[in-house]
Coordinates of C-alpha atoms and ligand atoms in Angstrom, one line a residue:
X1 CA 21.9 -9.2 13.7
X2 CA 19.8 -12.9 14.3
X3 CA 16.8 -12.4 16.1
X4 CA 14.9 -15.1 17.8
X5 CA 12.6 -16.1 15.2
X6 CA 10.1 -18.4 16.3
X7 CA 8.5 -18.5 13.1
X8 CA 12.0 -19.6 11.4
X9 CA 11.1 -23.3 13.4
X10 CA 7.7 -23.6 11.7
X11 CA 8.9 -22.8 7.7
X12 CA 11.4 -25.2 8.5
X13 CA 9.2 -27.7 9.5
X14 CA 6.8 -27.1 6.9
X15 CA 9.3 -27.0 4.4
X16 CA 11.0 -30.6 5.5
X17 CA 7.5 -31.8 5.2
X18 CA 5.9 -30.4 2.3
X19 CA 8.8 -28.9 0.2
X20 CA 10.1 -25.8 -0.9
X21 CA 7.6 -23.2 -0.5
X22 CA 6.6 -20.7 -3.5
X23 CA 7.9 -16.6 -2.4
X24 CA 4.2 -15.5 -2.1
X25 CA 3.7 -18.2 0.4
X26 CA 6.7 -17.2 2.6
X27 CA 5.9 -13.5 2.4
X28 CA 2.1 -14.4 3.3
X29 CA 3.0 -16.1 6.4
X30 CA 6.3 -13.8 7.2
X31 CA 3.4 -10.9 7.7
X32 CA 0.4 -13.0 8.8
X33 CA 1.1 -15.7 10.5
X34 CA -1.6 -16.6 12.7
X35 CA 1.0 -16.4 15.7
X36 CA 4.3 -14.8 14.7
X37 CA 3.7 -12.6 11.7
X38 CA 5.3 -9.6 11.2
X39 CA 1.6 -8.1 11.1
X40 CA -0.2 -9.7 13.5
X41 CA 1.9 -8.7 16.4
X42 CA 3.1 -5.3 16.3
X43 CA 3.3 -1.6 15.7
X44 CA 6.1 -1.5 13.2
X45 CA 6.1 2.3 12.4
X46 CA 7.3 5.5 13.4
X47 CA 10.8 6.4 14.2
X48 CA 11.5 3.3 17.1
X49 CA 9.8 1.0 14.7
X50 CA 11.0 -0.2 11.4
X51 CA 10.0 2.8 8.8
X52 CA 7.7 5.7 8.3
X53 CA 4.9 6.4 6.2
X54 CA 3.8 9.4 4.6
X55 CA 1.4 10.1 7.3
X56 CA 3.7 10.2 9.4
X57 CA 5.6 12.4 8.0
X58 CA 3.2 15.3 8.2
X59 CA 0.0 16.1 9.0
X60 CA -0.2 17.8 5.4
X61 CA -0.5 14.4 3.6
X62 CA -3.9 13.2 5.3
X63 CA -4.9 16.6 5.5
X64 CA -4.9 16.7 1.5
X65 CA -6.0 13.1 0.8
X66 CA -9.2 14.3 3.3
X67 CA -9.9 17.5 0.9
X68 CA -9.5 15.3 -2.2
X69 CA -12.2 12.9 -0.9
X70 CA -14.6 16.1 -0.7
X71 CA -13.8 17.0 -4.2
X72 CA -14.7 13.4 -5.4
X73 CA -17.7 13.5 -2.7
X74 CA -18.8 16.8 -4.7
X75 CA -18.4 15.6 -8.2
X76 CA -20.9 12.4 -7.7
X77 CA -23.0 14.7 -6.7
X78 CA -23.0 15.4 -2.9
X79 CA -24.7 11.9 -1.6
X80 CA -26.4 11.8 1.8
X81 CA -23.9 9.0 2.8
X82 CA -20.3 8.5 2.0
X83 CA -18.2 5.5 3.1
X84 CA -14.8 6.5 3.9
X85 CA -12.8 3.4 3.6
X86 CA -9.3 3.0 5.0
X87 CA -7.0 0.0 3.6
X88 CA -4.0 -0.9 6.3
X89 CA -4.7 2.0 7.9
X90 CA -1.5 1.4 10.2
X91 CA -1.7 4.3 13.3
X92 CA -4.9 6.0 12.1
X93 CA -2.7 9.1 11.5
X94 CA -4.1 9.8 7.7
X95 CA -8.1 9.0 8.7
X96 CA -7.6 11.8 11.5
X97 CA -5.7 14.1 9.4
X98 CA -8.3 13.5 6.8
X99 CA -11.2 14.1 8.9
X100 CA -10.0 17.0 10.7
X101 CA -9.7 18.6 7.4
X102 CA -13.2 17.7 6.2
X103 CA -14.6 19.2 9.2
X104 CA -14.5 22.4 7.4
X105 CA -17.0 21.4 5.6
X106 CA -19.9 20.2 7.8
X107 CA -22.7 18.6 5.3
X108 CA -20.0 16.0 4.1
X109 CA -18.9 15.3 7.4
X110 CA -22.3 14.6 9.1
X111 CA -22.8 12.1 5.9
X112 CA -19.4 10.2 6.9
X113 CA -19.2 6.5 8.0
X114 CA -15.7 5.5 8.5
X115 CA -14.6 1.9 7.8
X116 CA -10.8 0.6 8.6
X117 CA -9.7 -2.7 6.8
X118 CA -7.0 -3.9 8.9
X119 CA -5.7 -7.3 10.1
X120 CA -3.3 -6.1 13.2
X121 CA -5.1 -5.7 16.5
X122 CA -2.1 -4.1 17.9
X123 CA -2.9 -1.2 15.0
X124 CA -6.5 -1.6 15.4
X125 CA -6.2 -0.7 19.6
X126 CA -3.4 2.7 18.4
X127 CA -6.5 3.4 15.1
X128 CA -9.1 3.1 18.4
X129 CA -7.2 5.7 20.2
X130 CA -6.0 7.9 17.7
X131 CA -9.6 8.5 16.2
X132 CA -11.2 7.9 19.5
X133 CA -14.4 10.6 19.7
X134 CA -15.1 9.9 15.5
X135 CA -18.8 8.5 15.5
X136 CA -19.8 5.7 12.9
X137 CA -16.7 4.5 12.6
X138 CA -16.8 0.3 12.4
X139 CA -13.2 -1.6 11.5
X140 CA -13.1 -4.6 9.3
X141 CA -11.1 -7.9 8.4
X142 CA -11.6 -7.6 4.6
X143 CA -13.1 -5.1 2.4
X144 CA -15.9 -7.7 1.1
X145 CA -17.3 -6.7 4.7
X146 CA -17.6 -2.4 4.3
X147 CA -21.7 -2.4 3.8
X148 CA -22.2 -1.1 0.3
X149 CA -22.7 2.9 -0.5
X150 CA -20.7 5.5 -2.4
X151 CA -17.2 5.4 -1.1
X152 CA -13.8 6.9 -0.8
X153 CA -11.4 4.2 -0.9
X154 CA -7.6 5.3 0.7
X155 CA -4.6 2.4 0.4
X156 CA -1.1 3.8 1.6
X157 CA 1.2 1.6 1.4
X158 CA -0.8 -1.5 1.3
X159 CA -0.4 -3.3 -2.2
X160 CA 3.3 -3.5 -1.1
X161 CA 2.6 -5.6 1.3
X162 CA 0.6 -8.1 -0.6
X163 CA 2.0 -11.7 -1.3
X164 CA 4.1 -11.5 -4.8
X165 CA 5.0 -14.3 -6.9
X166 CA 7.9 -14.3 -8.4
X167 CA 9.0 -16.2 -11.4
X168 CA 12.5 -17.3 -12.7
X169 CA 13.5 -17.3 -16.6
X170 CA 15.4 -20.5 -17.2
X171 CA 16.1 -22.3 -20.8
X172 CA 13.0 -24.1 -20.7
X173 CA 10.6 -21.7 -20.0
X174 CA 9.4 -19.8 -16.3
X175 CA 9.4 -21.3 -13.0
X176 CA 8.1 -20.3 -9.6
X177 CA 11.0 -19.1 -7.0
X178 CA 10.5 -21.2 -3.5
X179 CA 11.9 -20.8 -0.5
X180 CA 13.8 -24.1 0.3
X181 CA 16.6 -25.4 2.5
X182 CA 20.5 -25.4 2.3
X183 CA 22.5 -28.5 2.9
X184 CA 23.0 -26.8 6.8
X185 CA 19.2 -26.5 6.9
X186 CA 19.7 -22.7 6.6
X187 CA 16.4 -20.8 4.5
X188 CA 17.4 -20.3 1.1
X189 CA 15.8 -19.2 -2.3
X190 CA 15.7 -21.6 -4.7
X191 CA 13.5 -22.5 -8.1
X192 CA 10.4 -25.1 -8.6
X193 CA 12.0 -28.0 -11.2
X194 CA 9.0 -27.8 -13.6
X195 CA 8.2 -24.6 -15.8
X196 CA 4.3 -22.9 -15.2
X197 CA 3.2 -24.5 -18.3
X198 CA 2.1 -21.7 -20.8
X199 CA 3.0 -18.7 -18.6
X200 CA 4.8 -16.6 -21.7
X201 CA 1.3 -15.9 -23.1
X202 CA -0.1 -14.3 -19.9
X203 CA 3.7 -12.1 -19.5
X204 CA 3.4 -8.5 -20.8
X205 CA 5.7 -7.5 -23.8
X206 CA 8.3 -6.0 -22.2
X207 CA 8.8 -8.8 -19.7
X208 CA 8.6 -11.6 -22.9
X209 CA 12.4 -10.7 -24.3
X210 CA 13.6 -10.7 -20.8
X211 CA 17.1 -12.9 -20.3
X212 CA 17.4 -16.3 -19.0
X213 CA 17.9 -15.8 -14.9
X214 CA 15.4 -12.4 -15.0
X215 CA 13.0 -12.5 -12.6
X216 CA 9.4 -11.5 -12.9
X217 CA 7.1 -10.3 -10.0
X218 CA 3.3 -10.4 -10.1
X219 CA -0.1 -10.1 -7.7
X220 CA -3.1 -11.6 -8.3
X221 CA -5.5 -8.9 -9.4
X222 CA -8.2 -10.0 -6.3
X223 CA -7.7 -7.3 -3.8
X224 CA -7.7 -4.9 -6.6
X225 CA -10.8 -6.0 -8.9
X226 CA -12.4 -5.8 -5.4
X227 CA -11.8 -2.2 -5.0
X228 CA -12.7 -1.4 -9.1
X229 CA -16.0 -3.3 -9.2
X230 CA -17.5 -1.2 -5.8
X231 CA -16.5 1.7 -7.2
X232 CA -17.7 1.0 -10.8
X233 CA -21.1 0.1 -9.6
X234 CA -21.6 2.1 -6.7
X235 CA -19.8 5.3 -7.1
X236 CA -16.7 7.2 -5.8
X237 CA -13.3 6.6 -6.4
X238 CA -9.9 4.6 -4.4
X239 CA -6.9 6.4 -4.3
X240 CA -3.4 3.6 -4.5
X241 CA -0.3 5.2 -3.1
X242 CA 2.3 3.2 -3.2
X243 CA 5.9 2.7 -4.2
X244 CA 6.8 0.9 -7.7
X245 CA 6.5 1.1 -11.4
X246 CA 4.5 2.6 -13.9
X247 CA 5.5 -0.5 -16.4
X248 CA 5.5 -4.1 -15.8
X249 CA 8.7 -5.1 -16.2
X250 CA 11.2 -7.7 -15.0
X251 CA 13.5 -7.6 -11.8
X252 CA 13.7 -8.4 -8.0
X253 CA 12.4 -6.1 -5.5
X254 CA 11.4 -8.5 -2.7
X255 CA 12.9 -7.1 0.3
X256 CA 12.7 -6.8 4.2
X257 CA 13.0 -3.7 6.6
X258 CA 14.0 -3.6 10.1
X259 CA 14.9 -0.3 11.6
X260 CA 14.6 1.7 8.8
X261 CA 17.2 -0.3 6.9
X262 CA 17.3 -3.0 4.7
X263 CA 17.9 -6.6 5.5
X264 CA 17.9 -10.1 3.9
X265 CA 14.5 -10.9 3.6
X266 CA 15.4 -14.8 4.6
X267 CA 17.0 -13.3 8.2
X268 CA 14.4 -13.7 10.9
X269 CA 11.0 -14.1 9.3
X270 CA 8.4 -12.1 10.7
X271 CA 10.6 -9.7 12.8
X272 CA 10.7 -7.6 9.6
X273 CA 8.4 -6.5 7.4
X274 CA 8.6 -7.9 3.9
X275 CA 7.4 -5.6 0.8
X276 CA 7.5 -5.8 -2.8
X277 CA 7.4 -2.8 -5.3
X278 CA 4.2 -2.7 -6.6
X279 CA 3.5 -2.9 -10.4
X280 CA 1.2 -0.1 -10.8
X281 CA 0.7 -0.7 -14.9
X282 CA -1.3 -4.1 -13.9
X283 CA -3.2 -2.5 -11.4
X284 CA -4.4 -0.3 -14.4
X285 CA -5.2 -3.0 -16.6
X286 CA -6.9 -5.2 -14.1
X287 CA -9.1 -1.9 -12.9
X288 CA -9.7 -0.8 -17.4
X289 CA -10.5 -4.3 -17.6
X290 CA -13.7 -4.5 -15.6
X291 CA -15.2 -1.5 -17.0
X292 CA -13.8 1.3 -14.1
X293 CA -12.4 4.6 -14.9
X294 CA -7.9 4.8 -14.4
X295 CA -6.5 8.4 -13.4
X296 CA -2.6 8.4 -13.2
X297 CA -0.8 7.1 -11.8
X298 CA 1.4 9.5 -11.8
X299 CA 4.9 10.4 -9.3
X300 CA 3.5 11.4 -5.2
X301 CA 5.3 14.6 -6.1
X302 CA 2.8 16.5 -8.9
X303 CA 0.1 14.5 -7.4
X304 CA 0.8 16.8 -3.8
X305 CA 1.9 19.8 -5.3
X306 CA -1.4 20.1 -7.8
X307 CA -3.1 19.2 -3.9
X308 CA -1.9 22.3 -3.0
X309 CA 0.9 21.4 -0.5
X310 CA 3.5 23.9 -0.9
X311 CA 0.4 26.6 0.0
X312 CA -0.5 24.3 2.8
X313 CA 3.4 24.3 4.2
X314 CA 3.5 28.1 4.0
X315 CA -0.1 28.7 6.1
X316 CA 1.3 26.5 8.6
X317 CA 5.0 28.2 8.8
X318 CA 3.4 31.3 9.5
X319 CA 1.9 30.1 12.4
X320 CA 4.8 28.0 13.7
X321 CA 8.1 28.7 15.6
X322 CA 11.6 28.4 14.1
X323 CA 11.8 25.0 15.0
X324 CA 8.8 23.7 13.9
X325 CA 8.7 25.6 10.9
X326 CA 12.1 23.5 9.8
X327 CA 10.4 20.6 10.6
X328 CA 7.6 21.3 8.1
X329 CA 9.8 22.6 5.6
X330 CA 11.7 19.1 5.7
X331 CA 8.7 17.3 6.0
X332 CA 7.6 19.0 2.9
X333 CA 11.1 17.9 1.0
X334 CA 10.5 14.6 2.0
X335 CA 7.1 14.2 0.7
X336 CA 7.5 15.9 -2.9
X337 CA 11.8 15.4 -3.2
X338 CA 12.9 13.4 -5.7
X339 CA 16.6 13.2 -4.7
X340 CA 17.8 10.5 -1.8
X341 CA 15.2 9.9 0.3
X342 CA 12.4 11.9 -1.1
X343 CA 9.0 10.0 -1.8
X344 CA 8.4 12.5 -4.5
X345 CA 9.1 10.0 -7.6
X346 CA 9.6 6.5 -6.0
X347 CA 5.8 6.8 -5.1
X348 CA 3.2 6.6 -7.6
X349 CA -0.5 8.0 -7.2
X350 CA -3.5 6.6 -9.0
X351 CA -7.0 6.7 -8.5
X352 CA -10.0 4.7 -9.9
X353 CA -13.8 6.0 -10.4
X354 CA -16.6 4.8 -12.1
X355 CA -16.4 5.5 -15.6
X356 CA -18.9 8.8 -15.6
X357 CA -15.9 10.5 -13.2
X358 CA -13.5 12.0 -16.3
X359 CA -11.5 14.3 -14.1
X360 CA -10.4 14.0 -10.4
X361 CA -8.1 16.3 -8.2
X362 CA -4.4 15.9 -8.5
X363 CA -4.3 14.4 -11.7
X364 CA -4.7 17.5 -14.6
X365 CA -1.8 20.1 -14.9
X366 CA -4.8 22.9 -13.4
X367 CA -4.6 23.5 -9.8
X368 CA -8.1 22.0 -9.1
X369 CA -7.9 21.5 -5.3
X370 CA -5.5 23.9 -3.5
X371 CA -6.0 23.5 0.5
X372 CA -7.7 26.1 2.5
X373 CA -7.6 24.9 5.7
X374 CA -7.5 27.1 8.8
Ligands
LIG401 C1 3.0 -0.5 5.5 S1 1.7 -0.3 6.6 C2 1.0 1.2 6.0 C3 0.2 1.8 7.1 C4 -0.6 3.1 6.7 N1 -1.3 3.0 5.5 C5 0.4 4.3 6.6 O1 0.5 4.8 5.6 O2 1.0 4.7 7.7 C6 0.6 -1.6 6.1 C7 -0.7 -1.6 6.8 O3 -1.6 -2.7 6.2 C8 -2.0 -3.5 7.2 N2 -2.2 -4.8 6.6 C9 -1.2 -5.7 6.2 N3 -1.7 -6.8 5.6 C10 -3.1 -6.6 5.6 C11 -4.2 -7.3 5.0 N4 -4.0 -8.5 4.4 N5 -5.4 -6.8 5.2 C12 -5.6 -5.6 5.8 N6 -4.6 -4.8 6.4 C13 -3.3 -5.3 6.2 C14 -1.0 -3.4 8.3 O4 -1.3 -3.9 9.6 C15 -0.7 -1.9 8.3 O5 -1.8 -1.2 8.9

């Protein structure tokens, strides 16, 4: 189906003027546009929008991502102050899960201050609703801005949605992959004429022998340095959710959903939202290499189960009627399934500490943190 797409006009235009534009660039501005990015202007989740998170799925999953936070709270020692940090915290749905868990146990949740990163001010008015009533809570363009303090660091679903680059093996070496135009003027992927000069040194192993026409995806290790250097010097841990691959390795997984489908990521920029997997093996070597600690990552699945959540399902089918108890029991496949539609082994967990933190929930084989929530 074609869409208006007002921000097709403008990458045209910019692309007549200043050339093909690298992937990274046309996913940047397909979700943040200043005007028409995918982003910027609306709610895409929930069943009328264009997918579903985990959160949204169940209750369960913020519920255990909030008792996890207290056992990482506990194991640095109790502080006076913890920041609880939220990365694209989309409806809020998680944070309130979370922190209706942790009201069980009232000297971590007095030391709370909640901080929500987030670029969408339609999301940021739904977060203001959904968690209306949670004192010292502050939202945030960038995580550079969270005031410093031990933290918990949450990111659902938010390294997908990071600008990729994507190179292109040809004979002479790798070259970016633009966006450019057809002969009709229609968007079109294309490759930059020159090769990066050098870029085989910086490639990991497996990606090296790849064939001519193999394409290679990679993020610039900012946003997650950002997130291993507070928690390396200033203690706590982030917890990535996310879906992608343990190991770096070559192939396309630029992509676009509308309506809980897939569609060509060229049709009608920034009326879908553009993702790519999310290598999680260079998010590990970019956190080892500045001195932070790596747990995982390791499939959703295990990571929920050693959480506790099959316990969790059953204390809340007890209390629930037929109907809602078959809703929780699918909700539950969903989230740990590995089969068509599960999220149990397409989504990886990891979590990064300072170096002193050697264990963290959800990441042994022992049952560390099984819920006991009311
Ligand atoms: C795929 S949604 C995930 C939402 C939420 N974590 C969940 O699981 O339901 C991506 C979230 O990241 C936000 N976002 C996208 N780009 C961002 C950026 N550059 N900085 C901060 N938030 C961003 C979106 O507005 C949205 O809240």
């Amino acid at each position: 189906m074609t869409e208006y797409s007002p921000l097709q006009s403008e990458l045209k235009k910019l692309i007549k003027t200043s050339g093909p534009m690298p992937v990274w660039r046309y996913m940047e501005l397909c979700l943040t546009h200043p005007k028409f990015g995918y982003y910027v202007s609306r709610d895409p989740l929930g069943r009328e929008g264009d997918f579903t998170t985990a959160p949204e799925v169940s209750q369960m999953f913020g519920e255990l991502l909030g008792l996890w936070a207290a056992s990482v709270w506990k194991a640095i020692g109790s502080p006076q102050l913890l920041r609880l940090i939220e990365l694209g915290p989309g409806r809020g749905t998680l944070m309130a899960d979370a922190l209706r868990a942790l009201r069980v146990l009232p000297p971590l949740y007095q030391s709370l201050s909640v901080h929500l990163v987030e670029i969408n001010p339609v999301l940021r008015e739904k977060q203001r609703s959904t968690l209306s009533g949670v004192r010292n809570i502050a939202w945030h363009d960038s995580i550079d801005d969270v005031p410093d303090g031990p933290a918990v660091i949450f990111a659902n679903e938010y390294f997908d949605v990071l600008p990729v680059h994507q190179v292109v093996r040809r004979e002479n070496g790798w070259h970016e992959r633009v966006v450019e135009l057809d002969s009709h003027g229609k968007l079109e992927f294309g490759v930059a004429t020159d090769p990066i000069p050098r870029f085989e040194v910086l490639l990991p192993p497996l990606v090296r022998a790849a064939p001519i026409g193999a394409v290679f995806e990679w993020r610039p290790d900012a946003e997650i340095m950002k997130i291993a250097s507070r928690v390396r010097d200033q203690d706590g841990a982030a917890l990535i959710i996310d879906y992608g691959h343990l190991r770096s390795d070559a192939g396309d997984t630029f992509q676009a959903i509308a309506r809980h489908s897939f569609a060509d990521p060229l049709k009608n920029p920034g009326q879908a939202d553009v993702t790519a997997h999310v290598d999680f093996q260079s998010l590990v070597r970019a956190s080892e290499d500045i001195g932070a600690r790596v747990h995982g990552p390791v499939p959703q699945g295990d990571f929920l189960k050693r959480l506790g959540i099959e316990t969790r399902a059953v204390t809340l089918m007890a209390k629930a009627s037929h109907e809602v108890s078959e809703d929780i029991s699918s909700a539950l496949k969903r989230l740990i399934g590995t089969g068509r539609g599960g999220m149990g082994s397409m989504f990886k967990v990891m979590a990064v500490s300072e170096p002193n933190l050697t264990s963290v929930a959800g990441f042994a084989d022992e049952q560390e943190t099984k819920a006991e929530l009311p």
